[in-house]
Short mmCIF file of C-alpha atoms in Angstrom, two decimals:
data_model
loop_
_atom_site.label_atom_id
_atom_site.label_comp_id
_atom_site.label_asym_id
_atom_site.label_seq_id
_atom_site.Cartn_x
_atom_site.Cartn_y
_atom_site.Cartn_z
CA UNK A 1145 0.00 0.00 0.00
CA UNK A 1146 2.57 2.48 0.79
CA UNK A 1147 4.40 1.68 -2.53
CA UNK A 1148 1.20 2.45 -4.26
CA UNK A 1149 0.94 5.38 -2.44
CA UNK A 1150 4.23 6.78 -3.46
CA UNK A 1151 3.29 5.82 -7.25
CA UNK A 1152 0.11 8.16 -7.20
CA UNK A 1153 2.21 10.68 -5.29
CA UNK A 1154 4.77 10.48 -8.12
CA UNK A 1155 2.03 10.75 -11.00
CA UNK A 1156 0.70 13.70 -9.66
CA UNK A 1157 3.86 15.51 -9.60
CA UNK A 1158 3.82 14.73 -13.21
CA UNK A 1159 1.00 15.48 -13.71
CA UNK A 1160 1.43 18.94 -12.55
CA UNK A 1161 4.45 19.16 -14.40
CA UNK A 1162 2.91 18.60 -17.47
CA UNK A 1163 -0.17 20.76 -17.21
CA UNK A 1164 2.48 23.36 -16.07
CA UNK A 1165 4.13 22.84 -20.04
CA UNK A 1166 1.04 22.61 -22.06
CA UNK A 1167 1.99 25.43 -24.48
CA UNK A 1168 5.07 23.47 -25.45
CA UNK A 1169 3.02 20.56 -26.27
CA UNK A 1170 0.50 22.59 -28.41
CA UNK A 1171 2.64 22.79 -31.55
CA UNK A 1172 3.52 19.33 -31.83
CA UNK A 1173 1.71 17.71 -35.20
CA UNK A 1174 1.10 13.94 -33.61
CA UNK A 1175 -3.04 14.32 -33.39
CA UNK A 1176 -2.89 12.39 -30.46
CA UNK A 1177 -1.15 14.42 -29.05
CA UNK A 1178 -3.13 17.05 -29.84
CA UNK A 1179 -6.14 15.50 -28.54
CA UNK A 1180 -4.70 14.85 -24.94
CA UNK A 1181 -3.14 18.26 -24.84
CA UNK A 1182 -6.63 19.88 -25.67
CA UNK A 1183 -8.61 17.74 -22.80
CA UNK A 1184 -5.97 18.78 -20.19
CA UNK A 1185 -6.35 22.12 -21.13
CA UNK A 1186 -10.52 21.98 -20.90
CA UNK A 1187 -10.12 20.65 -17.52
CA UNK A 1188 -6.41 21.79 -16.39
CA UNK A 1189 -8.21 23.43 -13.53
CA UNK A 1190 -10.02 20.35 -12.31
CA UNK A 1191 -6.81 18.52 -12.71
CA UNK A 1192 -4.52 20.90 -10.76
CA UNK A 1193 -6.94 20.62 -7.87
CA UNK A 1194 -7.34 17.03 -7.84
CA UNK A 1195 -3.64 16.61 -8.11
CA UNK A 1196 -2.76 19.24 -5.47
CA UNK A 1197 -5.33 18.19 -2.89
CA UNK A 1198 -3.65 14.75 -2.93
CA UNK A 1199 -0.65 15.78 -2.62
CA UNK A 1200 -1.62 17.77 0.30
CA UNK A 1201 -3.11 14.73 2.12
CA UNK A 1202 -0.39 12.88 1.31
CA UNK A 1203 1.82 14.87 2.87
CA UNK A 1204 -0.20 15.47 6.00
CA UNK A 1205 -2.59 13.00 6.60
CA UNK A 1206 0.09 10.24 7.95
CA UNK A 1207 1.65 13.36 10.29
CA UNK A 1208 -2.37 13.21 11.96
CA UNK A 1209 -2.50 9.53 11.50
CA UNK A 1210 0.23 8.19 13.53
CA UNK A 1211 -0.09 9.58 17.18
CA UNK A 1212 -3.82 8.70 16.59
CA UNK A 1213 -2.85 4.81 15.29
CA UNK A 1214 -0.29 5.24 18.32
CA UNK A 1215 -3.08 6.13 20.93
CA UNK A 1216 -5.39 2.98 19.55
CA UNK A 1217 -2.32 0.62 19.64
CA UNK A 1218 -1.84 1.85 23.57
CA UNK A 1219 -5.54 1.74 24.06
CA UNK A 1220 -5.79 -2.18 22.85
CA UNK A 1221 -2.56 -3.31 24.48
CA UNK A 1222 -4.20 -1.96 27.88
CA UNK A 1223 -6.96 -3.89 26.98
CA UNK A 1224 -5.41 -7.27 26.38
CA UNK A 1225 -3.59 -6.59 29.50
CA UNK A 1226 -7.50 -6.77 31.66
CA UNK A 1227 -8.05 -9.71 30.26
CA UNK A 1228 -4.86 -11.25 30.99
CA UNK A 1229 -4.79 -9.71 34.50
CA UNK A 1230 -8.43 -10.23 35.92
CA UNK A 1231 -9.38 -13.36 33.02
CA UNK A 1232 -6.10 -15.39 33.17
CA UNK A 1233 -6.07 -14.54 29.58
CA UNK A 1234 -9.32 -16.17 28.46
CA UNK A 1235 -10.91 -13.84 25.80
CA UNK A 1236 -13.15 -16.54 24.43
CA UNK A 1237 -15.26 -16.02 27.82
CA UNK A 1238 -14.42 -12.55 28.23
CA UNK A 1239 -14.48 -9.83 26.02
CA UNK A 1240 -13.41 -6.56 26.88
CA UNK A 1241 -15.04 -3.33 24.14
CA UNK A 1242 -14.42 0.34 24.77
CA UNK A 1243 -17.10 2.13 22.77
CA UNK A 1244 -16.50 5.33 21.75
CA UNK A 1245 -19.94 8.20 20.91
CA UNK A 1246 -20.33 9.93 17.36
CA UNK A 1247 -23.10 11.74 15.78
CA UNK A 1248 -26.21 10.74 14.02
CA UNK A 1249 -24.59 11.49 11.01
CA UNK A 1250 -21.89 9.44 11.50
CA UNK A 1251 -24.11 6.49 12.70
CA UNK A 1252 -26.19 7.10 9.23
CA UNK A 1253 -23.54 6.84 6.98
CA UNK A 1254 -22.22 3.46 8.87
CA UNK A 1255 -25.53 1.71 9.06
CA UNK A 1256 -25.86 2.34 4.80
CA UNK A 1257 -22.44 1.00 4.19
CA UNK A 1258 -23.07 -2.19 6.24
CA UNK A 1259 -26.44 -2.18 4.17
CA UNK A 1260 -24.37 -2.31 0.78
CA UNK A 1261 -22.00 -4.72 2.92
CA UNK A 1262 -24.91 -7.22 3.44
CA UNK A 1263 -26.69 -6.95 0.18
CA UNK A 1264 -26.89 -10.45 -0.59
CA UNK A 1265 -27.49 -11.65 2.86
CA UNK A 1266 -31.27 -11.08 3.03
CA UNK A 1267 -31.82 -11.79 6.41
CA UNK A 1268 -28.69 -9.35 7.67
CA UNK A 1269 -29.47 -6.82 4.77
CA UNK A 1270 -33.00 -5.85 6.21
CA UNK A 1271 -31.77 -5.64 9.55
CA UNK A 1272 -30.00 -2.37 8.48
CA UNK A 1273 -33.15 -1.17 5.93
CA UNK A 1274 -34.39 1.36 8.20
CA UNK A 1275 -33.07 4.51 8.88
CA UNK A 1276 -31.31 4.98 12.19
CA UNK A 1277 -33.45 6.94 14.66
CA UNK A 1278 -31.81 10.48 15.31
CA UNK A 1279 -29.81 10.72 18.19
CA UNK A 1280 -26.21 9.82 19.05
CA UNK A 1281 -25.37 6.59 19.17
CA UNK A 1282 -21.97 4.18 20.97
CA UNK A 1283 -19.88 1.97 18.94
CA UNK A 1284 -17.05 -0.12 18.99
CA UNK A 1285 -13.74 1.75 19.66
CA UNK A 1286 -11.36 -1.26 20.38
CA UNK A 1287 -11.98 -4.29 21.29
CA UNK A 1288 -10.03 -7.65 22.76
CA UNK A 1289 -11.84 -11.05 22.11
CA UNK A 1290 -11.58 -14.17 20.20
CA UNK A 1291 -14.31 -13.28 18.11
CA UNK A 1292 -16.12 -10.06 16.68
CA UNK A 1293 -13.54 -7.56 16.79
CA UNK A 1294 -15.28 -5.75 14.51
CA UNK A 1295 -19.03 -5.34 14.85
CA UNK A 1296 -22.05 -3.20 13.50
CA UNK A 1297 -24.10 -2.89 16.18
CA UNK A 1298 -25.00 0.27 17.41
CA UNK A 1299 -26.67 1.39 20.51
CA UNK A 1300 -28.30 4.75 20.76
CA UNK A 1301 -27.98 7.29 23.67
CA UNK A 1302 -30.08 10.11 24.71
CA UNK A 1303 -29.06 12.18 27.80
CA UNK A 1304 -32.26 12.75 28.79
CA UNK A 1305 -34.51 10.07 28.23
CA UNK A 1306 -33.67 6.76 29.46
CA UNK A 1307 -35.85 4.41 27.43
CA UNK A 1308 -34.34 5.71 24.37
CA UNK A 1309 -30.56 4.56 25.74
CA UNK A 1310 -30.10 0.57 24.05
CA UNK A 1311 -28.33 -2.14 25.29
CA UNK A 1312 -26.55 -2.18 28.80
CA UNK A 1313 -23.71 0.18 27.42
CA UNK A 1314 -26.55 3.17 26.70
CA UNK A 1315 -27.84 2.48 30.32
CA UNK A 1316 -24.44 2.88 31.56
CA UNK A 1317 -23.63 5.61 29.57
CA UNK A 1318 -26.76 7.31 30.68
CA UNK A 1319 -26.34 6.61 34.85
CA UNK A 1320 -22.80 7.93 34.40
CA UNK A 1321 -22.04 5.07 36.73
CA UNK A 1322 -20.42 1.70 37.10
CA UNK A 1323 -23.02 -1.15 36.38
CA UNK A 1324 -23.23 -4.86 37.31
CA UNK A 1325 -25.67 -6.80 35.49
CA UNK A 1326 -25.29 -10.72 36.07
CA UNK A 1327 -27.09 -13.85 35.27
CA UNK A 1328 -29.03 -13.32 32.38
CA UNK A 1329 -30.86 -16.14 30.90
CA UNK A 1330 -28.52 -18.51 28.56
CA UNK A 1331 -29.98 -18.06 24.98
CA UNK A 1332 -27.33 -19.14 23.00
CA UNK A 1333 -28.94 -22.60 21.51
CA UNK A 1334 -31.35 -20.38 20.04
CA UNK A 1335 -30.37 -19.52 15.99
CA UNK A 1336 -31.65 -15.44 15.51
CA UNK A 1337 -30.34 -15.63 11.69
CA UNK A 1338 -33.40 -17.65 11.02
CA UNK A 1339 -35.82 -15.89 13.51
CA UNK A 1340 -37.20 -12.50 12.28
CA UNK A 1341 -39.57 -11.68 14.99
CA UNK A 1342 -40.70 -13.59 18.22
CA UNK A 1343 -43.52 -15.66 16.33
CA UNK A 1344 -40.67 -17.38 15.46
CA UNK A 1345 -39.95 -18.84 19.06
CA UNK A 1346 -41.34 -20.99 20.84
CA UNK A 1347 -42.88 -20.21 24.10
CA UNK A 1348 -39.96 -21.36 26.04
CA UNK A 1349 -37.68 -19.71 24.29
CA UNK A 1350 -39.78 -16.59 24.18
CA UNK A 1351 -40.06 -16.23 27.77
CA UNK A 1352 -35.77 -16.45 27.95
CA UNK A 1353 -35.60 -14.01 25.00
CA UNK A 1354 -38.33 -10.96 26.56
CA UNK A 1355 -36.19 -11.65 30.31
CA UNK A 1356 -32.95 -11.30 28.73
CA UNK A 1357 -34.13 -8.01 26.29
CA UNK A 1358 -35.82 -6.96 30.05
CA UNK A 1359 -32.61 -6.90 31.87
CA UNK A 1360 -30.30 -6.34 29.31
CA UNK A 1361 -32.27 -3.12 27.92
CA UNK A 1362 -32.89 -3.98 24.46
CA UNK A 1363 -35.95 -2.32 23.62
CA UNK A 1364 -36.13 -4.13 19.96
CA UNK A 1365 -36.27 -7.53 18.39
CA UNK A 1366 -34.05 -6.51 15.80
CA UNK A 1367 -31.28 -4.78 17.88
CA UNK A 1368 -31.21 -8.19 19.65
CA UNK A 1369 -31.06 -10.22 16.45
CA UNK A 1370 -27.98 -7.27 15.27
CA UNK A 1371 -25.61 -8.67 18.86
CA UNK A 1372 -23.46 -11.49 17.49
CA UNK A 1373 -22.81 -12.35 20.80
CA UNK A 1374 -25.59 -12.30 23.88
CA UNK A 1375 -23.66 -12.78 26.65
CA UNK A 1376 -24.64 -13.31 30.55
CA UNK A 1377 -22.63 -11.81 32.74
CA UNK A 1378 -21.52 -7.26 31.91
CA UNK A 1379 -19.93 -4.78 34.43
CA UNK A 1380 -18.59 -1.58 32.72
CA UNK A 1381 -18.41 2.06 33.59
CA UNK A 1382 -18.12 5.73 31.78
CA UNK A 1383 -15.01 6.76 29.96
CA UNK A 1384 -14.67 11.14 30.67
CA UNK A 1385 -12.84 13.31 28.82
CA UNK A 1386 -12.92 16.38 29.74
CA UNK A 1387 -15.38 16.07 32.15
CA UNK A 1388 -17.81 14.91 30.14
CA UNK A 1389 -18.97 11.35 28.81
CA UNK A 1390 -16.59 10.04 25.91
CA UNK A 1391 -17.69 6.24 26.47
CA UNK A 1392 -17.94 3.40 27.73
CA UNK A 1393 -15.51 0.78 29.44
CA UNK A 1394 -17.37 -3.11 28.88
CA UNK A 1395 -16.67 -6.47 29.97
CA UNK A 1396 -18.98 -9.30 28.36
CA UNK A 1397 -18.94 -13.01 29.82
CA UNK A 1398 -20.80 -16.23 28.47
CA UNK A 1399 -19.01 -18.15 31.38
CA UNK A 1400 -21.45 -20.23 33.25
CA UNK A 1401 -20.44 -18.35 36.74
CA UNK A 1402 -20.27 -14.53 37.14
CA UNK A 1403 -16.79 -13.72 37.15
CA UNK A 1404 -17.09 -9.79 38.09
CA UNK A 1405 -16.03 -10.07 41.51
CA UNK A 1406 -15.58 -7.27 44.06
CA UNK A 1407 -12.40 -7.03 43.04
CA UNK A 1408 -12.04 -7.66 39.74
CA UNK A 1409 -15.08 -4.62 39.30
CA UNK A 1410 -12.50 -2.37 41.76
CA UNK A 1411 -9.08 -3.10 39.18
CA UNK A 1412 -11.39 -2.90 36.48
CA UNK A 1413 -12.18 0.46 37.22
CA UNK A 1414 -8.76 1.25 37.81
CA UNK A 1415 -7.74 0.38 34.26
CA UNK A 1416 -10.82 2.82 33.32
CA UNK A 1417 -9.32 5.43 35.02
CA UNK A 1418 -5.77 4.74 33.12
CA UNK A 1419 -7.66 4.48 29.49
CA UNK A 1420 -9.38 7.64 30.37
CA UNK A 1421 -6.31 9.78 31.07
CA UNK A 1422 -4.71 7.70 27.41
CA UNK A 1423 -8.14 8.91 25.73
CA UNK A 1424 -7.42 12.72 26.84
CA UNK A 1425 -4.08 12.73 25.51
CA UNK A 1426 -3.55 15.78 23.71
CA UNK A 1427 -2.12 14.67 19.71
#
């Protein structure tokens, strides 16, 4: 990539080069020539621009880039260092997300492109058909886990209304506080790529499925069917910077147990503290 990089880098130049000679080029006789030489002059303007703006970018954008990449890279080995401390290691269990807040903008543009991203999955593409409701919304900063590093999912915050905050994370985000929430009912035998509402349960299963969207805040069928993972066991608390709400620190279990002792929630909160002061960072 950074070979290719330095290719388009160099054609510009030349680029600019050549538009910069373009009365030299008009007397030549070749009628190819002459045809190239009169498009770059219809759109030399366009052309500079383009050229220059990349340029620009080039030059600066990996200057901005790096102490952010460096922050991230700091931010997950912190991360893989709570599991290893307070998990002996095991992120298949435990998974430990910092989600970060953006803008409804933000989360409009992401929901579309995981839209286009599912388009021949039918059952995942219309779980991202509708428009996200207004509002800001938490997702995945960084993450350390076996699986789903990557994810989606969105859950939508609202300072002042509580029933509008999603998932545990929003109800977290909106106490401000740290928040244990164990033992909720085990529904992982149950396959939600096949189920598109609760009809599709049965009544077993749709008693587990209303307790666990109950205690685990999910207001929606098809936010719960968007988790890949519906875990048992969370305790996580608010991310500041400057002094006000930036995120949220998570720790998801499926172990059988609930692992968030006394104090493995006090060191947990601890390493909050430390990501916290990492997120403020000036750059």
């Amino acid at each position: 990539m950074k070979k290719f990089l330095i290719l388009i880098n160099g054609l510009c130049l030349l680029v600019l080069t050549l538009i910069s000679q373009l009365d030299s080029f008009k007397a030549s006789q070749n009628t190819g020539i002459q045809k190239i030489v009169g498009f770059a002059d219809s759109y030399k303007i366009w052309i500079i621009t383009a050229a220059a703006i990349y340029i620009f970018f080039y030059t600066l954008w990996p200057r901005w880039l790096k102490p952010h990449k460096q922050k991230k890279e700091l931010i997950q080995e912190l991360l893989t260092r709570i599991n290893g401390e307070l998990f002996s290691g095991n992120d298949n269990e435990h998974r430990i997300t910092l989600f970060e807040e953006i803008t409804w903008v933000r989360a409009f543009l992401r929901n579309y492109w995981y839209f286009i991203y599912h388009l021949g999955i039918r059952g995942k593409r219309l779980l991202y058909l509708r428009w996200p409701k207004y509002g800001r919304y938490l997702i995945i900063n960084s993450r350390c886990g076996r699986r789903f590093k990557k994810s989606s999912t969105m859950f939508r915050v609202e300072m002042d209304k509580e029933e509008q905050c999603e998932g545990i994370v929003g109800y977290i985000w909106h106490t401000g506080l740290s928040v244990h929430i164990p033992n909720l009912p085990d529904i992982s035998d149950i396959d939600f790529s096949t189920c598109r509402s609760e009809r599709n349960l049965s009544q077993n299963q749709r008693t587990k499925v209303r307790k666990y969207m109950r205690e685990g805040n999910i207001p929606e069928f098809r936010l719960l069917r968007k988790i890949h993972r519906r875990s048992r066991h969370f305790y996580g608390t608010v991310i500041d910077k400057n002094e006000k709400t930036w995120g949220v620190l998570l720790v998801d279990s499926t172990a059988n147990a609930d692992p968030f002792s006394e104090e493995v929630r006090k060191r947990f909160n601890s390493f909050a503290l430390t990501i916290g002061q990492i997120i403020q960072m000036e750059v």
